[in-house]
Structure formats: C-alpha cells, structure tokens
C-alpha cells in the first residue's frame, strides 16, 4: 500500500471509529476534540510498511514489527501527534486474543518518528477507566513534560486530554509508557516506541537499508481467560515481541548484503538475551545514544535489561532462514504449567491406563522429554495457545513466545518487506541422517557394581536429609 493510500485508509479508519477507537468514544466530548489532530487507529496486528515522511525533514523510516507508525500533522513548524489511551482487543497469536489497554487501537501503541531538533506536540486523550500519564522514556525535555503523575504533572483523568510539548534533542531509540498505576497499566500492555532520526549525517550512525524496531513485553493470562493478571511480578506465561508470540510474530526480511538495524526496548520485568543465528552484529546504540566506535565489538547475543533500549547493526550477508530469539528457553514457550513434575525416564504406560479409566482423554507427557508437545493435537481450553507450536519446512518448530526468523534472500527487492517463504537450500547443504552402521548402545552399569554411585532422594524432614526450615 503506498503512502497516500495508507493515509487515506487511516482517515477512513478514524472517521469510522474502527478498532479500539470505537470502544469508548462517548468518554470524550466532541467539543473537546475540536482542534485536535486527526484520530488515527489501527485494528490489525500486521506489520505495516514504513511511513515515508510527507513533510518536515527527510529521514529513512523504521518498520515496526507487527505494528505501525503514527501519522502527524504539521502546525506552524510543530509536529503534532494524537495518542488515545484506551481499551483494545489484540490478537497475541493465531486463535488467541486478549483484552488489553493500549493506544490508538493497538498494544503496543504506534511508533512515533521525529527528527533531531523537531518541535513536537503530543495530545494525549484518556479513554481508560482510570487516570494515566505518558512518560517519554529517555528523552531530554523540560521536567514538567516528563509524565510522572503526582511529581511532574497532575494525572490525566478519564475523558480528559493533556498536551506534552518539547524538542527532540538527541537522536536515538526511545520508548513511551504510563507513569501512573504502572503495575496495572504496563501489565495491561500500555507502551510504545519512539525513534528520533539524526538531523544530518552523523559520524556514529550509519545509514541502513532496513530499520526494524519492537518492544519486549509479557502477559500473564490464564488459559481460557482474555484479561491479563496484573499482580504478577515475574512468573509470566506469555513472552511477547510487540504483544505477539510465535508463530504470530512476523519475520524480519532482508536482501542479501543489506545493512540491517534492529532496535529493541525492554518493558518486561526481567532481562532478555536476544540471540541472532548466522550473523554477528554490533551494538551501535544504547539508552544514552550512539555508542563510540572504539567501544563496539561483534556479538551474537545482546542482553537487554529492564527499561533498556539497544540498537543492533549487521550486514545480512548469509542467505537462509535464521532464528532470532530470546535465549531464556522458557521465553520461547507459550502458556505452560510450571508445576508439572519432570517425567523423563518414568514409564507411564500402566499409569496412563489407570487414569484413563476415570479420564478417557488423559495423555501421558514428558516420558521422553517435552518435544512431543509440539505435535500433540490434544484439545486446549478456549482462547489459549499450545506451549510449543509453529510448523517449519522440516516439521514442528517446537517454539513459542519470543522467537521469529530473519529471512535473507538474494532476490528480495529493495524495500520489499513481503515474506519470501521458506528458504530453498542448495543440494547437499542440509544436515541429514547417517546411514552407516550405528555404534552399539551404551549400557549403564548395574547399581550393585563396585564403584557405581546411586543417588537416593530423601524427603524433607527425614533424618539425615532435607532442610529444616
């Protein structure tokens, strides 16, 4: 969709009140909306094409993974945006939706893009049932524009619109989120990204052909439910990129030899080691701005702490389908039962037969590991996702959560973000089964063999073992 058509779509969408924009429209009086920038909403979780700036200083726009960029209007040299905080319905993955809070119809809200030196005015309308504010995470601005309820401003009451105004003073990757009832509002999905492009060629910021961005976030939603639990501190069960879980997360696409940038912000409650296969990258930007070239080195994993932003640059010079994921293994899973006991090595045949007399649909799990979960077709509660899912060209991927694929192709056209499909491997370049004679299986020594070590579990509280507290 070209830029003109996209803007026309957004105009129609705003007038029609589609997506979350229609959920609480009665909360804002029409008179209060007079003079405000056009309300633009998005109702789909698909990755939208980059928004080429229609006015102002030129820049190379970003692509928000499973997201979009907020259009603006220019008013006497000031870029004006309109954010609407409101309840939204977000599809987290195929077949699962969540009742979240967000901005302009989606969670996360739209990405805001400006240029270093731009004067910016953001109108924030509150359609939530409680007060809110917006903190511009990482920005240099007047203290009264920092968005901390009770400290730097009064909270934005339901139905009210506040105005934030400042100059984007330094280039880099930033975030925005509430600083009012943070526990609830972040757990419900209120956040967004902000990118300030350099005003002119910057000695520490290379030009790239593809510039992706996304946020790390997490939810705790019980199977069968739709609203996140807001009291959870660490034990989340849905680890997301831009409020999506694999296989709902779009792939990153690049033409071979293009320079690619990935901007990542972390608004979860823990750190995430983000790992890229097949390539080495450099961390070219942090919360403080571009990193000095003398402080850069090649990495394959970047640990991103809570509240941090990182900017990863690399040359996509290896064709193929390369995994990109958090290296905490539970973060590449969907909703799981944390209290399920380990069953590896425990023969369950007799147990299964006994339980099936009472529960005919019972299925034993974990006797040989949990990999079979990816191909099990057991019925699930409504509105939830399997722990492991996703089909690749060679079978089940057994993944979920914070996982996607970087697809590098020779034939991908410049500026084409469409999914090229699975990589076609040249003959002789795929790992394959060894067809020769297999070595004899190793047999463990009997327990009564002299020198053999047998470990016995002792229940807590038994004499000679266990903790006494």
Short mmCIF file of C-alpha atoms in Angstrom, two decimals:
data_model
loop_
_atom_site.label_atom_id
_atom_site.label_comp_id
_atom_site.label_asym_id
_atom_site.label_seq_id
_atom_site.Cartn_x
_atom_site.Cartn_y
_atom_site.Cartn_z
CA UNK A 1 0.00 0.00 0.00
CA UNK A 2 1.53 3.33 -0.99
CA UNK A 3 1.73 6.18 1.48
CA UNK A 4 -1.20 8.16 0.08
CA UNK A 5 -3.49 5.17 0.16
CA UNK A 6 -2.32 4.31 3.65
CA UNK A 7 -3.08 7.79 4.94
CA UNK A 8 -6.48 7.65 3.25
CA UNK A 9 -7.10 4.33 4.99
CA UNK A 10 -6.20 5.85 8.32
CA UNK A 11 -8.52 8.79 7.68
CA UNK A 12 -11.39 6.44 6.93
CA UNK A 13 -10.49 4.28 9.88
CA UNK A 14 -10.50 7.26 12.20
CA UNK A 15 -13.84 8.52 10.88
CA UNK A 16 -15.38 5.08 11.12
CA UNK A 17 -14.04 4.59 14.64
CA UNK A 18 -12.79 1.08 13.88
CA UNK A 19 -10.73 -0.94 16.32
CA UNK A 20 -10.37 0.27 19.87
CA UNK A 21 -11.16 3.82 18.86
CA UNK A 22 -14.83 2.97 18.93
CA UNK A 23 -14.80 1.36 22.37
CA UNK A 24 -15.01 4.46 24.49
CA UNK A 25 -15.76 7.29 22.09
CA UNK A 26 -18.54 8.60 24.33
CA UNK A 27 -15.99 9.37 27.04
CA UNK A 28 -14.64 12.40 25.12
CA UNK A 29 -16.99 15.25 24.33
CA UNK A 30 -16.96 16.34 20.64
CA UNK A 31 -16.20 19.92 21.68
CA UNK A 32 -13.06 18.73 23.45
CA UNK A 33 -11.88 17.11 20.22
CA UNK A 34 -12.12 20.33 18.21
CA UNK A 35 -8.72 21.42 17.07
CA UNK A 36 -7.08 18.13 17.93
CA UNK A 37 -5.05 16.28 15.31
CA UNK A 38 -6.89 13.60 13.44
CA UNK A 39 -7.53 10.45 15.48
CA UNK A 40 -5.83 7.59 13.65
CA UNK A 41 -6.35 3.99 14.76
CA UNK A 42 -5.19 0.60 13.64
CA UNK A 43 -7.21 -2.60 14.05
CA UNK A 44 -4.77 -5.22 12.73
CA UNK A 45 -1.60 -6.73 14.23
CA UNK A 46 0.12 -6.96 10.84
CA UNK A 47 3.45 -5.28 10.14
CA UNK A 48 2.68 -2.08 8.25
CA UNK A 49 5.01 -0.64 5.57
CA UNK A 50 7.31 2.21 6.59
CA UNK A 51 5.64 5.63 6.70
CA UNK A 52 7.56 7.91 4.35
CA UNK A 53 7.54 11.41 5.89
CA UNK A 54 5.09 13.60 3.93
CA UNK A 55 6.59 16.83 5.31
CA UNK A 56 9.35 18.08 7.58
CA UNK A 57 12.97 16.98 7.39
CA UNK A 58 13.52 13.76 5.39
CA UNK A 59 14.66 10.52 7.06
CA UNK A 60 14.77 6.78 6.46
CA UNK A 61 11.67 5.46 8.29
CA UNK A 62 11.60 2.40 10.53
CA UNK A 63 9.42 -0.70 10.23
CA UNK A 64 7.67 -1.67 13.48
CA UNK A 65 7.36 -5.44 13.80
CA UNK A 66 3.64 -6.25 13.94
CA UNK A 67 3.00 -2.54 14.34
CA UNK A 68 2.84 0.83 12.62
CA UNK A 69 3.96 4.47 12.74
CA UNK A 70 1.63 7.25 13.87
CA UNK A 71 0.96 9.93 11.20
CA UNK A 72 1.22 13.56 12.28
CA UNK A 73 0.14 17.00 11.12
CA UNK A 74 2.49 19.96 10.76
CA UNK A 75 1.17 23.07 12.55
CA UNK A 76 3.31 26.20 12.15
CA UNK A 77 6.53 24.23 12.26
CA UNK A 78 5.45 21.89 15.09
CA UNK A 79 4.81 18.18 14.55
CA UNK A 80 1.52 17.33 16.26
CA UNK A 81 0.52 13.78 17.22
CA UNK A 82 -2.61 12.46 18.90
CA UNK A 83 -2.35 9.46 21.22
CA UNK A 84 -5.54 7.97 22.64
CA UNK A 85 -5.16 5.70 25.67
CA UNK A 86 -7.98 3.16 25.53
CA UNK A 87 -9.04 -0.49 25.94
CA UNK A 88 -8.05 -2.56 22.89
CA UNK A 89 -8.51 -6.07 21.57
CA UNK A 90 -5.16 -7.57 20.49
CA UNK A 91 -4.54 -10.90 18.79
CA UNK A 92 -1.45 -12.31 20.55
CA UNK A 93 -1.15 -15.29 18.20
CA UNK A 94 -3.32 -17.30 15.82
CA UNK A 95 -6.54 -18.11 17.69
CA UNK A 96 -5.86 -16.13 20.87
CA UNK A 97 -7.00 -12.60 21.63
CA UNK A 98 -6.53 -10.53 24.77
CA UNK A 99 -8.38 -7.63 26.32
CA UNK A 100 -5.57 -5.11 26.80
CA UNK A 101 -5.08 -1.40 27.27
CA UNK A 102 -3.09 0.46 24.65
CA UNK A 103 -3.07 3.43 22.33
CA UNK A 104 -4.94 4.15 19.08
CA UNK A 105 -6.45 0.69 18.77
CA UNK A 106 -3.41 -1.45 19.48
CA UNK A 107 -0.94 -2.61 22.12
CA UNK A 108 1.79 -1.51 21.88
CA UNK A 109 0.73 1.88 20.62
CA UNK A 110 2.05 3.25 17.32
CA UNK A 111 5.70 4.16 16.91
CA UNK A 112 6.40 7.91 16.92
CA UNK A 113 9.12 9.04 14.48
CA UNK A 114 10.68 12.52 14.50
CA UNK A 115 13.95 14.17 13.53
CA UNK A 116 16.57 15.58 15.89
CA UNK A 117 15.64 19.22 16.53
CA UNK A 118 11.93 18.78 15.72
CA UNK A 119 9.49 20.67 17.91
CA UNK A 120 6.90 18.11 18.96
CA UNK A 121 3.42 18.47 20.47
CA UNK A 122 1.61 15.31 21.58
CA UNK A 123 -2.05 15.40 22.59
CA UNK A 124 -2.94 12.50 24.91
CA UNK A 125 -6.63 11.68 25.35
CA UNK A 126 -7.58 9.29 28.14
CA UNK A 127 -10.38 6.83 27.37
CA UNK A 128 -9.37 4.44 30.14
CA UNK A 129 -11.48 3.89 33.26
CA UNK A 130 -8.69 5.33 35.45
CA UNK A 131 -6.19 8.19 35.35
CA UNK A 132 -2.99 7.90 33.34
CA UNK A 133 0.02 9.87 32.10
CA UNK A 134 2.75 9.36 29.49
CA UNK A 135 6.45 9.24 30.34
CA UNK A 136 8.80 9.83 27.37
CA UNK A 137 11.41 7.28 28.38
CA UNK A 138 14.94 8.54 27.73
CA UNK A 139 14.10 12.00 26.35
CA UNK A 140 15.83 15.22 27.33
CA UNK A 141 12.91 17.60 27.99
CA UNK A 142 11.53 20.15 30.44
CA UNK A 143 10.87 18.49 33.80
CA UNK A 144 7.18 19.30 33.64
CA UNK A 145 6.86 17.25 30.43
CA UNK A 146 8.38 14.06 31.91
CA UNK A 147 5.00 12.48 32.58
CA UNK A 148 5.27 11.30 36.19
CA UNK A 149 1.84 11.55 37.82
CA UNK A 150 1.92 13.47 41.06
CA UNK A 151 5.57 14.52 40.64
CA UNK A 152 5.75 16.49 37.41
CA UNK A 153 2.07 16.83 36.47
CA UNK A 154 -1.50 16.06 37.51
CA UNK A 155 -2.77 12.73 36.24
CA UNK A 156 -4.88 12.74 33.09
CA UNK A 157 -8.36 11.92 34.36
CA UNK A 158 -10.70 9.72 32.27
CA UNK A 159 -12.21 11.77 29.45
CA UNK A 160 -9.52 14.47 29.61
CA UNK A 161 -6.83 15.44 27.09
CA UNK A 162 -3.38 16.71 28.09
CA UNK A 163 -0.69 18.28 25.90
CA UNK A 164 3.03 17.46 26.03
CA UNK A 165 5.41 19.74 24.16
CA UNK A 166 9.19 19.61 23.81
CA UNK A 167 12.04 19.49 21.32
CA UNK A 168 13.54 16.14 20.30
CA UNK A 169 17.07 16.99 21.35
CA UNK A 170 19.11 13.88 20.62
CA UNK A 171 18.87 11.05 18.05
CA UNK A 172 18.24 7.51 19.20
CA UNK A 173 15.75 4.85 20.22
CA UNK A 174 13.26 5.66 22.99
CA UNK A 175 10.03 4.37 24.50
CA UNK A 176 6.86 5.81 25.98
CA UNK A 177 4.67 4.36 28.74
CA UNK A 178 2.46 5.48 31.66
CA UNK A 179 3.88 6.67 34.97
CA UNK A 180 0.51 6.26 36.70
CA UNK A 181 -0.59 2.95 38.27
CA UNK A 182 2.34 1.40 36.41
CA UNK A 183 1.79 -2.10 37.78
CA UNK A 184 -1.64 -2.25 36.17
CA UNK A 185 -1.10 -0.22 33.04
CA UNK A 186 2.15 -1.88 31.95
CA UNK A 187 0.72 -5.33 32.74
CA UNK A 188 -2.22 -4.41 30.51
CA UNK A 189 0.06 -3.50 27.58
CA UNK A 190 0.38 0.29 27.59
CA UNK A 191 3.64 1.19 25.85
CA UNK A 192 5.11 2.28 22.54
CA UNK A 193 8.37 3.11 20.75
CA UNK A 194 9.83 6.45 19.75
CA UNK A 195 12.62 6.92 17.20
CA UNK A 196 14.46 10.22 16.75
CA UNK A 197 16.41 10.24 13.48
CA UNK A 198 19.61 12.29 13.13
CA UNK A 199 19.15 15.74 11.60
CA UNK A 200 22.12 15.28 9.29
CA UNK A 201 24.73 12.66 8.55
CA UNK A 202 26.01 11.53 11.94
CA UNK A 203 29.55 10.18 12.42
CA UNK A 204 28.30 7.42 14.75
CA UNK A 205 25.05 6.50 12.98
CA UNK A 206 25.45 4.55 9.74
CA UNK A 207 22.78 4.62 7.08
CA UNK A 208 20.93 1.29 6.82
CA UNK A 209 18.66 -0.26 4.20
CA UNK A 210 16.31 -1.91 6.75
CA UNK A 211 15.50 -0.43 10.14
CA UNK A 212 13.28 -2.64 12.36
CA UNK A 213 12.03 -1.92 15.88
CA UNK A 214 9.99 -3.75 18.52
CA UNK A 215 9.34 -3.88 22.25
CA UNK A 216 9.79 -6.83 24.61
CA UNK A 217 6.70 -7.26 26.78
CA UNK A 218 4.94 -10.02 28.73
CA UNK A 219 1.49 -11.01 29.99
CA UNK A 220 0.07 -13.48 32.47
CA UNK A 221 -3.19 -14.74 31.02
CA UNK A 222 -4.72 -17.98 32.31
CA UNK A 223 -5.80 -20.47 29.62
CA UNK A 224 -9.41 -19.72 28.78
CA UNK A 225 -9.19 -16.11 30.01
CA UNK A 226 -8.64 -12.91 28.00
CA UNK A 227 -7.59 -10.31 30.57
CA UNK A 228 -4.02 -10.30 31.97
CA UNK A 229 -3.42 -10.84 35.68
CA UNK A 230 -1.99 -7.55 36.90
CA UNK A 231 -0.42 -8.75 40.19
CA UNK A 232 2.19 -10.99 38.54
CA UNK A 233 5.77 -9.90 39.25
CA UNK A 234 7.95 -12.43 37.37
CA UNK A 235 6.10 -15.63 36.52
CA UNK A 236 4.51 -14.52 33.24
CA UNK A 237 3.30 -17.17 30.80
CA UNK A 238 3.24 -15.21 27.52
CA UNK A 239 6.55 -13.62 26.47
CA UNK A 240 5.97 -11.28 23.57
CA UNK A 241 7.50 -9.03 20.97
CA UNK A 242 5.10 -6.15 20.43
CA UNK A 243 2.30 -8.08 22.14
CA UNK A 244 2.69 -11.04 19.77
CA UNK A 245 4.00 -14.58 20.36
CA UNK A 246 5.46 -17.00 17.83
CA UNK A 247 4.20 -18.01 15.30
CA UNK A 248 2.26 -14.75 15.36
CA UNK A 249 5.44 -12.66 15.17
CA UNK A 250 6.26 -11.54 11.62
CA UNK A 251 9.63 -12.48 10.08
CA UNK A 252 12.34 -9.90 9.51
CA UNK A 253 13.19 -9.79 5.81
CA UNK A 254 16.38 -8.54 4.15
CA UNK A 255 18.07 -8.56 0.75
CA UNK A 256 21.50 -10.18 0.84
CA UNK A 257 24.31 -7.72 1.69
CA UNK A 258 21.93 -5.05 3.02
CA UNK A 259 22.86 -3.27 6.24
CA UNK A 260 20.12 -4.00 8.79
CA UNK A 261 19.32 -2.33 12.11
CA UNK A 262 17.15 -3.84 14.85
CA UNK A 263 16.03 -1.51 17.67
CA UNK A 264 14.75 -3.27 20.79
CA UNK A 265 13.28 -1.88 24.02
CA UNK A 266 12.54 -3.94 27.13
CA UNK A 267 9.44 -3.20 29.23
CA UNK A 268 9.12 -6.63 30.85
CA UNK A 269 10.13 -7.40 34.45
CA UNK A 270 13.34 -9.31 33.58
CA UNK A 271 16.32 -9.21 31.21
CA UNK A 272 16.37 -10.90 27.80
CA UNK A 273 19.49 -12.23 26.00
CA UNK A 274 18.48 -11.72 22.35
CA UNK A 275 20.39 -14.13 20.08
CA UNK A 276 20.78 -13.96 16.28
CA UNK A 277 21.83 -17.01 14.25
CA UNK A 278 24.19 -16.92 11.28
CA UNK A 279 25.43 -13.33 11.70
CA UNK A 280 27.43 -11.12 14.02
CA UNK A 281 26.16 -7.68 14.99
CA UNK A 282 27.45 -4.63 16.81
CA UNK A 283 25.59 -2.69 19.47
CA UNK A 284 25.64 0.74 17.83
CA UNK A 285 23.25 2.47 20.20
CA UNK A 286 22.09 2.27 23.82
CA UNK A 287 19.84 4.29 26.11
CA UNK A 288 22.40 7.09 26.06
CA UNK A 289 22.59 7.37 22.27
CA UNK A 290 25.08 6.15 19.64
CA UNK A 291 27.98 4.13 21.04
CA UNK A 292 31.56 5.32 20.29
CA UNK A 293 33.12 3.17 17.57
CA UNK A 294 36.01 2.37 19.90
CA UNK A 295 33.52 0.68 22.26
CA UNK A 296 31.95 -1.62 19.67
CA UNK A 297 32.73 -5.28 19.09
CA UNK A 298 30.98 -8.15 17.38
CA UNK A 299 28.32 -10.05 19.32
CA UNK A 300 25.81 -12.79 18.60
CA UNK A 301 23.76 -12.21 21.77
CA UNK A 302 22.78 -8.91 23.40
CA UNK A 303 21.41 -8.95 26.94
CA UNK A 304 18.75 -6.25 27.25
CA UNK A 305 17.87 -5.31 30.82
CA UNK A 306 14.58 -3.94 32.10
CA UNK A 307 13.99 -0.40 30.88
CA UNK A 308 16.87 -0.52 28.39
CA UNK A 309 16.99 0.08 24.65
CA UNK A 310 19.56 -1.46 22.32
CA UNK A 311 20.33 -0.86 18.65
CA UNK A 312 21.91 -3.81 16.77
CA UNK A 313 23.53 -3.30 13.33
CA UNK A 314 24.74 -6.06 10.99
CA UNK A 315 25.26 -6.96 7.34
CA UNK A 316 22.77 -9.57 6.15
CA UNK A 317 25.34 -11.42 4.07
CA UNK A 318 24.27 -15.04 4.65
CA UNK A 319 21.19 -16.21 2.76
CA UNK A 320 18.79 -18.51 4.59
CA UNK A 321 16.22 -18.61 7.38
CA UNK A 322 17.98 -17.64 10.62
CA UNK A 323 16.44 -17.87 14.08
CA UNK A 324 16.20 -14.72 16.19
CA UNK A 325 15.09 -15.34 19.76
CA UNK A 326 15.46 -14.77 23.48
CA UNK A 327 17.94 -17.30 24.86
CA UNK A 328 15.99 -17.91 28.06
CA UNK A 329 14.34 -21.16 26.98
CA UNK A 330 11.09 -20.58 28.89
CA UNK A 331 10.70 -17.32 26.99
CA UNK A 332 10.39 -19.22 23.70
CA UNK A 333 7.40 -21.13 25.03
CA UNK A 334 3.76 -20.13 25.32
CA UNK A 335 1.49 -20.68 28.33
CA UNK A 336 2.92 -23.56 30.36
CA UNK A 337 2.10 -25.35 33.61
CA UNK A 338 5.05 -24.51 35.84
CA UNK A 339 4.02 -27.11 38.43
CA UNK A 340 4.13 -30.10 36.04
CA UNK A 341 6.61 -32.65 37.50
CA UNK A 342 9.53 -33.91 35.40
CA UNK A 343 8.63 -37.26 33.88
CA UNK A 344 11.80 -38.06 31.94
CA UNK A 345 12.64 -41.76 32.35
CA UNK A 346 9.40 -42.52 34.22
CA UNK A 347 7.46 -45.30 32.48
CA UNK A 348 3.85 -44.13 32.42
CA UNK A 349 2.12 -46.90 30.44
CA UNK A 350 0.40 -48.51 33.45
CA UNK A 351 -0.35 -45.14 34.99
CA UNK A 352 -1.95 -43.90 31.78
CA UNK A 353 -4.24 -46.95 31.59
CA UNK A 354 -5.36 -46.45 35.20
CA UNK A 355 -6.05 -42.73 34.82
CA UNK A 356 -7.90 -43.24 31.54
CA UNK A 357 -10.48 -45.34 33.39
CA UNK A 358 -11.53 -42.06 35.05
CA UNK A 359 -10.39 -39.56 32.38
CA UNK A 360 -10.61 -41.20 28.92
CA UNK A 361 -8.84 -38.27 27.21
CA UNK A 362 -5.81 -38.31 29.54
CA UNK A 363 -2.44 -38.30 27.73
CA UNK A 364 0.92 -39.01 29.35
CA UNK A 365 3.55 -36.34 28.78
CA UNK A 366 7.25 -35.95 29.35
CA UNK A 367 8.43 -39.58 29.45
CA UNK A 368 10.98 -38.87 26.71
CA UNK A 369 11.15 -35.08 27.12
CA UNK A 370 8.64 -32.41 26.12
CA UNK A 371 9.40 -32.19 22.38
CA UNK A 372 6.31 -34.25 21.51
CA UNK A 373 4.19 -31.39 22.82
CA UNK A 374 4.76 -29.57 19.55
CA UNK A 375 2.94 -32.24 17.54
CA UNK A 376 0.27 -33.25 20.08
CA UNK A 377 -3.25 -32.45 18.98
CA UNK A 378 -4.81 -32.52 22.42
CA UNK A 379 -7.82 -30.24 22.93
CA UNK A 380 -6.98 -26.92 24.58
CA UNK A 381 -9.11 -24.55 26.66
CA UNK A 382 -10.73 -21.77 24.68
CA UNK A 383 -8.55 -18.76 23.85
CA UNK A 384 -5.13 -20.14 24.60
CA UNK A 385 -2.12 -21.41 22.63
CA UNK A 386 -0.07 -24.62 22.75
CA UNK A 387 3.15 -24.35 24.74
CA UNK A 388 5.16 -25.25 21.62
CA UNK A 389 3.94 -24.58 18.11
CA UNK A 390 4.86 -23.42 14.63
CA UNK A 391 5.49 -25.52 11.53
CA UNK A 392 8.69 -25.20 9.51
CA UNK A 393 9.73 -26.81 6.23
CA UNK A 394 11.12 -29.83 8.14
CA UNK A 395 8.33 -30.28 10.72
CA UNK A 396 7.33 -28.87 14.08
CA UNK A 397 9.46 -25.96 15.29
CA UNK A 398 8.51 -26.63 18.94
CA UNK A 399 8.74 -22.92 19.71
CA UNK A 400 6.58 -20.09 21.00
CA UNK A 401 6.99 -16.74 22.73
CA UNK A 402 9.97 -14.57 21.82
CA UNK A 403 11.02 -16.23 18.55
CA UNK A 404 10.98 -15.31 14.88
CA UNK A 405 13.03 -15.76 11.72
CA UNK A 406 15.41 -13.46 9.81
CA UNK A 407 14.90 -14.27 6.13
CA UNK A 408 17.84 -13.21 3.91
CA UNK A 409 17.43 -13.63 0.16
CA UNK A 410 19.46 -12.71 -2.91
CA UNK A 411 16.35 -11.95 -4.93
CA UNK A 412 14.45 -9.88 -2.32
CA UNK A 413 13.84 -6.47 -3.86
CA UNK A 414 14.94 -3.29 -2.12
CA UNK A 415 12.11 -2.02 0.05
CA UNK A 416 10.12 -5.25 -0.27
CA UNK A 417 9.03 -6.46 3.18
CA UNK A 418 6.82 -9.32 1.99
CA UNK A 419 7.52 -12.82 3.31
CA UNK A 420 9.53 -14.74 0.67
CA UNK A 421 8.51 -18.14 2.10
CA UNK A 422 10.85 -20.83 3.35
CA UNK A 423 14.45 -20.90 2.15
CA UNK A 424 15.26 -23.39 -0.60
CA UNK A 425 18.54 -24.99 0.48
CA UNK A 426 21.08 -25.85 -2.22
CA UNK A 427 21.57 -29.61 -2.63
CA UNK A 428 23.98 -31.11 -0.11
CA UNK A 429 23.77 -28.26 2.41
CA UNK A 430 21.23 -29.67 4.91
CA UNK A 431 22.13 -31.86 7.90
CA UNK A 432 20.99 -35.42 7.22
CA UNK A 433 20.79 -38.85 8.81
CA UNK A 434 23.92 -41.03 8.96
CA UNK A 435 23.11 -44.23 7.03
CA UNK A 436 26.17 -46.25 8.05
CA UNK A 437 26.43 -48.81 10.82
CA UNK A 438 25.40 -47.39 14.17
CA UNK A 439 27.71 -47.89 17.18
CA UNK A 440 26.47 -50.26 19.92
CA UNK A 441 24.25 -48.66 22.52
CA UNK A 442 25.96 -47.86 25.81
CA UNK A 443 24.56 -49.75 28.78
CA UNK A 444 24.75 -48.28 32.26
CA UNK A 445 26.47 -50.38 34.94
CA UNK A 446 24.11 -52.19 37.37
CA UNK A 447 23.57 -50.36 40.64
CA UNK A 448 25.37 -53.08 42.64
CA UNK A 449 28.56 -52.85 40.56
CA UNK A 450 31.51 -51.94 42.81
CA UNK A 451 32.23 -48.25 42.39
CA UNK A 452 28.83 -47.38 40.94
CA UNK A 453 27.15 -44.36 42.53
CA UNK A 454 23.45 -44.43 43.30
CA UNK A 455 21.64 -41.28 44.35
CA UNK A 456 18.59 -41.57 46.55
CA UNK A 457 16.12 -38.77 47.15
CA UNK A 458 15.28 -38.08 50.78
CA UNK A 459 12.05 -36.38 51.73
CA UNK A 460 12.42 -33.05 53.57
CA UNK A 461 12.25 -33.53 57.30
CA UNK A 462 13.70 -37.05 57.22
CA UNK A 463 16.63 -37.59 59.49
CA UNK A 464 19.88 -37.05 57.66
CA UNK A 465 18.48 -35.07 54.74
CA UNK A 466 16.45 -32.05 53.70
CA UNK A 467 16.18 -28.53 55.03
CA UNK A 468 14.73 -27.94 58.46
CA UNK A 469 13.12 -24.61 57.68
#
